[in-house]
PDB file of C-alpha atoms in Angstrom:
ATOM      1  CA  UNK A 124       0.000   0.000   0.000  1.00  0.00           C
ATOM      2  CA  UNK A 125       1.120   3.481  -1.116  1.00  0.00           C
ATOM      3  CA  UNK A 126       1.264   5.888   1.922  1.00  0.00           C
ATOM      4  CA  UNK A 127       0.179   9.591   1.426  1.00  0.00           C
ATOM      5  CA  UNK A 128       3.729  10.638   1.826  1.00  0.00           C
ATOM      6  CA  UNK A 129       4.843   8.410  -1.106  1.00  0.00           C
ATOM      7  CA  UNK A 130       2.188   9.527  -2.746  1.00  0.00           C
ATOM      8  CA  UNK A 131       2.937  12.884  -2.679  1.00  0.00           C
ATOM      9  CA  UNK A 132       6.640  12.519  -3.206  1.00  0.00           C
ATOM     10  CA  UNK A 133       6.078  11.055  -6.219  1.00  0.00           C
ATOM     11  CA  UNK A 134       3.939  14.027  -8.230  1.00  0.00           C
ATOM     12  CA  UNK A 135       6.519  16.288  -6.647  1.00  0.00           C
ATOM     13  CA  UNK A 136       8.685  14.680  -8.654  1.00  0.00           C
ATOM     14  CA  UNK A 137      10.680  16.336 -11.678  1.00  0.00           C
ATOM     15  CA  UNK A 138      11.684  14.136 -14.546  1.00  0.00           C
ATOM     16  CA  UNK A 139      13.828  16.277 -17.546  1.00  0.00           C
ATOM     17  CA  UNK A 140      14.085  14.390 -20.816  1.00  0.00           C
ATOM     18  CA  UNK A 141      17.069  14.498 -22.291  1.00  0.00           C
ATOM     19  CA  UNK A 142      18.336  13.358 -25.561  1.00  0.00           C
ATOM     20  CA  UNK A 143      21.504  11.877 -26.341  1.00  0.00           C
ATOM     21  CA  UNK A 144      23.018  12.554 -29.949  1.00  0.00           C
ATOM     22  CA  UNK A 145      25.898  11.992 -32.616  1.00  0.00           C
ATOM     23  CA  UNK A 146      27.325   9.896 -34.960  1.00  0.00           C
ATOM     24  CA  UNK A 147      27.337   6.000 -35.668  1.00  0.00           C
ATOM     25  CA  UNK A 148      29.652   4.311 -32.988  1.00  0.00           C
ATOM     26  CA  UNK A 149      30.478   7.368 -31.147  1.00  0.00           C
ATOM     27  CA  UNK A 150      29.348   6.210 -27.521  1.00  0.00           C
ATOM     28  CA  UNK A 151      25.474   6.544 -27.365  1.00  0.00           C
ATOM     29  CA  UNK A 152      24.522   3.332 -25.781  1.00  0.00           C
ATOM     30  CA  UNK A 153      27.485   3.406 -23.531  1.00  0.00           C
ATOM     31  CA  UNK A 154      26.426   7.091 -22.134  1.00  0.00           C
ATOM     32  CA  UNK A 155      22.677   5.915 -21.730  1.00  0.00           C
ATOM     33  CA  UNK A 156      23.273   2.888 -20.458  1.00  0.00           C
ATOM     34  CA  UNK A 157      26.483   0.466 -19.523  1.00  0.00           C
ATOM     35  CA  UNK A 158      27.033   1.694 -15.566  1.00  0.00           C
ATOM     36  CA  UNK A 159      24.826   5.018 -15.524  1.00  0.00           C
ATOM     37  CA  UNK A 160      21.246   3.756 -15.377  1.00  0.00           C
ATOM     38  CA  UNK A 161      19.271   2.543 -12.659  1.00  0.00           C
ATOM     39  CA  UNK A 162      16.544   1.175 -14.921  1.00  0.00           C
ATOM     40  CA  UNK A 163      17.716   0.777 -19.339  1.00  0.00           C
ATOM     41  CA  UNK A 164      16.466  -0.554 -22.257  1.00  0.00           C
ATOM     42  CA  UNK A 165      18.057  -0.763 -25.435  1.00  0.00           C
ATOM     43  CA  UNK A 166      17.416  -2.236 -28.724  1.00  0.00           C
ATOM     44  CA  UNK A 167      20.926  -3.424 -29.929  1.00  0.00           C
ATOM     45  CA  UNK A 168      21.638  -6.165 -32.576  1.00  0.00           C
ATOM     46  CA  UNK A 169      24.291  -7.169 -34.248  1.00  0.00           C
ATOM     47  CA  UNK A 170      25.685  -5.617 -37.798  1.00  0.00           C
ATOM     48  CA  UNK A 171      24.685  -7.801 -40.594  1.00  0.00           C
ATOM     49  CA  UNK A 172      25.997  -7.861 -44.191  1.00  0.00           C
ATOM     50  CA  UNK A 173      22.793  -6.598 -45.273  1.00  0.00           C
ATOM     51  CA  UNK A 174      23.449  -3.287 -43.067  1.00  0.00           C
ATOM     52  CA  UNK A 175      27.045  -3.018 -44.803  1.00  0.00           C
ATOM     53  CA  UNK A 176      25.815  -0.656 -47.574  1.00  0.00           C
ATOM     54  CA  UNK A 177      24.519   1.697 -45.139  1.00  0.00           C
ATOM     55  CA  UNK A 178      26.272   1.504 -41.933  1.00  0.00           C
ATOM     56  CA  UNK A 179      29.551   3.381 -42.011  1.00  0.00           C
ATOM     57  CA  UNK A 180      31.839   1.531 -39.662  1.00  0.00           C
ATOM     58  CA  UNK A 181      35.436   3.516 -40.756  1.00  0.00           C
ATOM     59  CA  UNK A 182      36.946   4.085 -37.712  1.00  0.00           C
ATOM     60  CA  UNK A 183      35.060   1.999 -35.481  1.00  0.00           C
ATOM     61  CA  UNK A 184      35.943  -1.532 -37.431  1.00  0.00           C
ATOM     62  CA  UNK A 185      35.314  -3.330 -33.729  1.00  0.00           C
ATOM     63  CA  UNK A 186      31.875  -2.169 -33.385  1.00  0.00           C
ATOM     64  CA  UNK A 187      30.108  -5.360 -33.994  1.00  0.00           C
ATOM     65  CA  UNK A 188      26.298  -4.004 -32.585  1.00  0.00           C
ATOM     66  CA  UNK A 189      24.090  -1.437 -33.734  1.00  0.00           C
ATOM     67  CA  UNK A 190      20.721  -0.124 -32.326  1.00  0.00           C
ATOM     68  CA  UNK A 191      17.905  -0.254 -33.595  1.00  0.00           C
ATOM     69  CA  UNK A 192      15.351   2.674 -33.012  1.00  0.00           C
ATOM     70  CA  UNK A 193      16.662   4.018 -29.423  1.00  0.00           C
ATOM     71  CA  UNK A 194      18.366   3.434 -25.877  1.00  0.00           C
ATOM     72  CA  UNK A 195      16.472   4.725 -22.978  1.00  0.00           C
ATOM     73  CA  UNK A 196      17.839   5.218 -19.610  1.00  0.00           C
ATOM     74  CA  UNK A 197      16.839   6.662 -16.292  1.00  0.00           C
ATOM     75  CA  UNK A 198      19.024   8.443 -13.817  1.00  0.00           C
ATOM     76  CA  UNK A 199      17.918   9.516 -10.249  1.00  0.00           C
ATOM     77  CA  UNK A 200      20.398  12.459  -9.601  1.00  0.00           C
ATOM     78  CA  UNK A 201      18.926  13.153  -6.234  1.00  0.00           C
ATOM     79  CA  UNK A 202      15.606  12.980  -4.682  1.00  0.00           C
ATOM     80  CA  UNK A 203      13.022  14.163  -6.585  1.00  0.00           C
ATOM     81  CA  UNK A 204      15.250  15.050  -9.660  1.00  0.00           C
ATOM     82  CA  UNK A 205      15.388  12.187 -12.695  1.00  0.00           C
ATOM     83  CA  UNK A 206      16.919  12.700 -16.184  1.00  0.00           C
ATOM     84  CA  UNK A 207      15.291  10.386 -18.471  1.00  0.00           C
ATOM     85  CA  UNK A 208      17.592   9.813 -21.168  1.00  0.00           C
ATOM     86  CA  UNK A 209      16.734   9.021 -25.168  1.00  0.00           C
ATOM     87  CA  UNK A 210      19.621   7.709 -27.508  1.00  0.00           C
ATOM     88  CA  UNK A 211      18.806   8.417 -30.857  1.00  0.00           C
ATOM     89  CA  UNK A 212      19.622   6.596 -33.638  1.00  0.00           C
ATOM     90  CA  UNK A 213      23.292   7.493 -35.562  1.00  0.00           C
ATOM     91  CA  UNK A 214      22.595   6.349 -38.988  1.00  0.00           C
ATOM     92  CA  UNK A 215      20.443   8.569 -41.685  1.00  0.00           C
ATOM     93  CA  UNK A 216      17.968   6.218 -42.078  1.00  0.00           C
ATOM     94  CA  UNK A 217      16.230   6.482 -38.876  1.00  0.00           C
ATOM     95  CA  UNK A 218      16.189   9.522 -38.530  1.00  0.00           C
ATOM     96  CA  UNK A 219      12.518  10.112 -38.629  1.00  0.00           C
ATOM     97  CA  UNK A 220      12.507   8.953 -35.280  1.00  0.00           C
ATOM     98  CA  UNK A 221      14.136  12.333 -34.307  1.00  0.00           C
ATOM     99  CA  UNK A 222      11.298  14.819 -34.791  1.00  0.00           C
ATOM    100  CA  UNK A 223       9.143  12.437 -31.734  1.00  0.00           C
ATOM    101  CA  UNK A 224      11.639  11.630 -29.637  1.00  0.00           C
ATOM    102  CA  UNK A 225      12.839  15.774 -29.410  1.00  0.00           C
ATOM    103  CA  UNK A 226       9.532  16.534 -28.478  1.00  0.00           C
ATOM    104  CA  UNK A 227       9.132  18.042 -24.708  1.00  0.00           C
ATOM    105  CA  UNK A 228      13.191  17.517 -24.256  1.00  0.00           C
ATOM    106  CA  UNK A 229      14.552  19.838 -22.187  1.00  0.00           C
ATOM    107  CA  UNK A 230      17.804  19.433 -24.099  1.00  0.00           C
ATOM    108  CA  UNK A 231      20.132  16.981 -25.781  1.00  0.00           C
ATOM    109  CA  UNK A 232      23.877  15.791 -25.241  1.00  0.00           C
ATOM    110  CA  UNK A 233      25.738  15.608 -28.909  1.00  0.00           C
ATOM    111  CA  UNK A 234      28.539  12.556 -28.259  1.00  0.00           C
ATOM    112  CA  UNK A 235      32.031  13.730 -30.697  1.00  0.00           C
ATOM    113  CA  UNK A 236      34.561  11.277 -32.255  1.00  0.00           C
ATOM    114  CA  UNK A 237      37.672  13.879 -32.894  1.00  0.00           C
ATOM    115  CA  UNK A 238      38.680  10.477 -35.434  1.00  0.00           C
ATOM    116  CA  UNK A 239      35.027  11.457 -36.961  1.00  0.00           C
ATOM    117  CA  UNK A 240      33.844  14.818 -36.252  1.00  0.00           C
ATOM    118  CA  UNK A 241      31.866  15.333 -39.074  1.00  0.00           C
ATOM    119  CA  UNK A 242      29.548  12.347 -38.044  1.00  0.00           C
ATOM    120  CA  UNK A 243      28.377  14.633 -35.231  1.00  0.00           C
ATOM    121  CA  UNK A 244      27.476  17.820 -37.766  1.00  0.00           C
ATOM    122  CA  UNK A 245      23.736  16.714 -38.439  1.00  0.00           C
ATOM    123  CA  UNK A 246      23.037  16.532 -35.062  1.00  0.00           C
ATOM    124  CA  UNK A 247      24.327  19.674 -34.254  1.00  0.00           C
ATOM    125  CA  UNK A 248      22.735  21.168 -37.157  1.00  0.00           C
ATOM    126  CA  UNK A 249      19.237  19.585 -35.986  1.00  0.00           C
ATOM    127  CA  UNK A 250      19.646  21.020 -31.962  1.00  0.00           C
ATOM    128  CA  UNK A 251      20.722  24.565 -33.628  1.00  0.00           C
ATOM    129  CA  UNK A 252      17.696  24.675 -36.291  1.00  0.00           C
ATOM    130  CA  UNK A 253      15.215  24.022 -33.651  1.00  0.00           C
ATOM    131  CA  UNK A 254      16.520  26.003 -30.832  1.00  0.00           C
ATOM    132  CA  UNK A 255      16.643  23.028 -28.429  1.00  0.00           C
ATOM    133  CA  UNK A 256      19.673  23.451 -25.908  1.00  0.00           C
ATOM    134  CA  UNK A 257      22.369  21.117 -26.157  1.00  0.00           C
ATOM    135  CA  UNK A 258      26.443  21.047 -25.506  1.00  0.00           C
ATOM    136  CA  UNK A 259      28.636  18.717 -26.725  1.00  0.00           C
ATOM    137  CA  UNK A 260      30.607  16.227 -25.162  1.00  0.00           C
ATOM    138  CA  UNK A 261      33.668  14.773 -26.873  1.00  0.00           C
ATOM    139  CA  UNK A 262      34.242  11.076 -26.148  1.00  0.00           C
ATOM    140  CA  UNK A 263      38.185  10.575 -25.640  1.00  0.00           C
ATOM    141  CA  UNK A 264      38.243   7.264 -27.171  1.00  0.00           C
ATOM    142  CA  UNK A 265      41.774   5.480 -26.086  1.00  0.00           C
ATOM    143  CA  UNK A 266      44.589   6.579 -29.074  1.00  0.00           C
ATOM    144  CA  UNK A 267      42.439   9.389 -30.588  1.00  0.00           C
ATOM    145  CA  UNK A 268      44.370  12.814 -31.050  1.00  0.00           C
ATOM    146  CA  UNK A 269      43.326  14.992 -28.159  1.00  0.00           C
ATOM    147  CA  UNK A 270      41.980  18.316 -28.847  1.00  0.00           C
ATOM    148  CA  UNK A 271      40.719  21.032 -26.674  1.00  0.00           C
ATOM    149  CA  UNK A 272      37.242  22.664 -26.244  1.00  0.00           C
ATOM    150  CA  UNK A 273      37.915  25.514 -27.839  1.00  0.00           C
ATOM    151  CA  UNK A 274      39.065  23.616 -31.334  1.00  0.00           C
ATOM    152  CA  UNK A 275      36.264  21.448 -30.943  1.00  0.00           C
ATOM    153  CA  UNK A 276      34.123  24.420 -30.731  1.00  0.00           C
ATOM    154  CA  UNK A 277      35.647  26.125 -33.578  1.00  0.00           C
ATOM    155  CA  UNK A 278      35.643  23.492 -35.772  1.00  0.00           C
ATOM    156  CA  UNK A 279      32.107  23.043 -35.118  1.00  0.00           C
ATOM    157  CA  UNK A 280      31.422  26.427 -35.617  1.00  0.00           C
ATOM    158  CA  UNK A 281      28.684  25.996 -32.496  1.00  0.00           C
ATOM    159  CA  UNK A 282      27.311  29.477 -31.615  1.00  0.00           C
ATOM    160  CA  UNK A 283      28.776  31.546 -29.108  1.00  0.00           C
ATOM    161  CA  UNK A 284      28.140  29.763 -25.413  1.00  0.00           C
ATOM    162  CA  UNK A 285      27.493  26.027 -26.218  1.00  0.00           C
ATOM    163  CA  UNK A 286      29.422  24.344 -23.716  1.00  0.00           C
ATOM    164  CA  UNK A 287      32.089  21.716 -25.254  1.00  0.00           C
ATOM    165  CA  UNK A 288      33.094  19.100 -22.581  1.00  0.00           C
ATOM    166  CA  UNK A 289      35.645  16.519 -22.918  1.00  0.00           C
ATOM    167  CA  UNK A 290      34.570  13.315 -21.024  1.00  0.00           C
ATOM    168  CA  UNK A 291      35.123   9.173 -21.146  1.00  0.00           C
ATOM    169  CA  UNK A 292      31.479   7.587 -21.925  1.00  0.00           C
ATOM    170  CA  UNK A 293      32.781   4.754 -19.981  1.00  0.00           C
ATOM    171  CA  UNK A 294      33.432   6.084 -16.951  1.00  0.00           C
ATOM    172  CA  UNK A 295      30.267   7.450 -14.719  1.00  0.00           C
ATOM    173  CA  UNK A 296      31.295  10.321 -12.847  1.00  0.00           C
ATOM    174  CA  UNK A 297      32.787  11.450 -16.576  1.00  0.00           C
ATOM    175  CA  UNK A 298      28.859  10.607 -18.024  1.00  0.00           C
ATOM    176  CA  UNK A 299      27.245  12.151 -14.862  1.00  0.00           C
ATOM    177  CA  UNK A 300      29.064  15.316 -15.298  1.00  0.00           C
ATOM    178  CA  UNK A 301      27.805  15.704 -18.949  1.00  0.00           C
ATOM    179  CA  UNK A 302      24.870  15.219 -17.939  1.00  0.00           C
ATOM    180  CA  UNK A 303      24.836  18.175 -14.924  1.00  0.00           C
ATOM    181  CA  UNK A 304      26.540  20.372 -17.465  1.00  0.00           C
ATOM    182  CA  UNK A 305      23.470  20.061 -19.906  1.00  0.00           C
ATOM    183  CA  UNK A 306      20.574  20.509 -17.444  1.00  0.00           C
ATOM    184  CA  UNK A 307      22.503  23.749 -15.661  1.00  0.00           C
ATOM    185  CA  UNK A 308      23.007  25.094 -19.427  1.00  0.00           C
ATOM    186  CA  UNK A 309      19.462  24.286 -20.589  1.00  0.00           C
ATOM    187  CA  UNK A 310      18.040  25.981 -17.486  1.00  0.00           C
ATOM    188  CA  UNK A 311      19.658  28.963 -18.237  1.00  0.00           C
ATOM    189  CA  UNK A 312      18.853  29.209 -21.907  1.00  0.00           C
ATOM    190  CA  UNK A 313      15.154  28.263 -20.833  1.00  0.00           C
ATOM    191  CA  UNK A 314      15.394  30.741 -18.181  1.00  0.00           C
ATOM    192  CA  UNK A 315      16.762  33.571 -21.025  1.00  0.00           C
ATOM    193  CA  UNK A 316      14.170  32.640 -23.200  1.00  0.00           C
ATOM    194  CA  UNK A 317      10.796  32.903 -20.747  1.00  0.00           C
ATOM    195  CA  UNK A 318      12.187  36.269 -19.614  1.00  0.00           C
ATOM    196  CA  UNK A 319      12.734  37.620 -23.112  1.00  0.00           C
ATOM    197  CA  UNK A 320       8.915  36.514 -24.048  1.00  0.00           C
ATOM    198  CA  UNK A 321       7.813  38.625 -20.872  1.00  0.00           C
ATOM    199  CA  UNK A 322      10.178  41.804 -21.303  1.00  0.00           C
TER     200      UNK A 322
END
């Protein structure tokens, strides 16, 4: 039986959606899911030949899954305070699914390959177009050239403010802090925005 404090705690509740973005095989399903959920569900199969035509594996020849249609994850941060985390799909032809899943997110997290960059430039493109807030977050894959924030940024050419953060999908204090990053950023911009439709 459900007491009235449980009861209450639980439509005092805020869950944030959050998306999580980029290129095939840069880290999606690892961010959403491998030691950062407390509940996940993903949709990953393995590669096929029949997927060869269309699935892009240069630089990530070990990759031997793929998913299909999208990760979800849920993270309590606190009490009271869950991020419910999307993966979207990294190759063009799913991307139909984008337009739903971005619906009522409070922002999105665009994984970077430095080995791949240009993998992550629809996804950028898509956050800019439709004025969601979103900051990147460059996965330091093991033998990759290191680069800073600001060349990421630059090379990017993200507008002025979007946060660039280097971090280790692996790793969950690295994912966590991603994560944070976003929802302080997309508060802000939120924040910016009410106060300019008021003024």
């Amino acid at each position: 039986m459900v007491s009235e404090s449980d009861a209450a705690a639980d439509t005092s509740a805020l869950a944030l959606k959050i998306l999580v973005a980029g290129g095939f095989g840069v880290g999606k399903t690892t961010l959403v899911g491998r030691r950062h959920s407390s509940a996940r569900s993903g949709t990953e199969e393995l590669l096929s030949e029949a997927g060869q035509s269309v699935d892009d594996t240069d630089g990530v020849d070990r990759k031997v899954t793929t998913t299909v249609a999208m990760d979800f994850g849920r993270i309590t941060i606190r009490s009271g305070l869950s991020l419910y985390l999307f993966g979207t799909p990294g190759q063009d032809r799913f991307w139909f699914l984008w337009d739903e899943l971005s619906q009522g997110a409070l922002g999105a997290v665009v994984l970077a390959d430095t080995r791949r960059l240009e993998d992550c430039f629809p996804a950028v493109d898509y956050f800019e177009h439709r004025r969601i807030p979103f900051v990147v977050a460059v996965n330091c894959f093991p033998g990759a050239r290191g680069y800073g924030a600001h060349d990421v940024s630059r090379a990017l050419d993200l507008d002025h403010g979007t946060p660039v953060v280097l971090c280790d999908a692996r790793e969950r204090d690295s994912g966590k802090e991603v994560l944070i990053r976003l929802v302080e950023y997309a508060g802000r911009m939120h924040t910016a925005r009410l106060l300019d439709s008021v003024s």
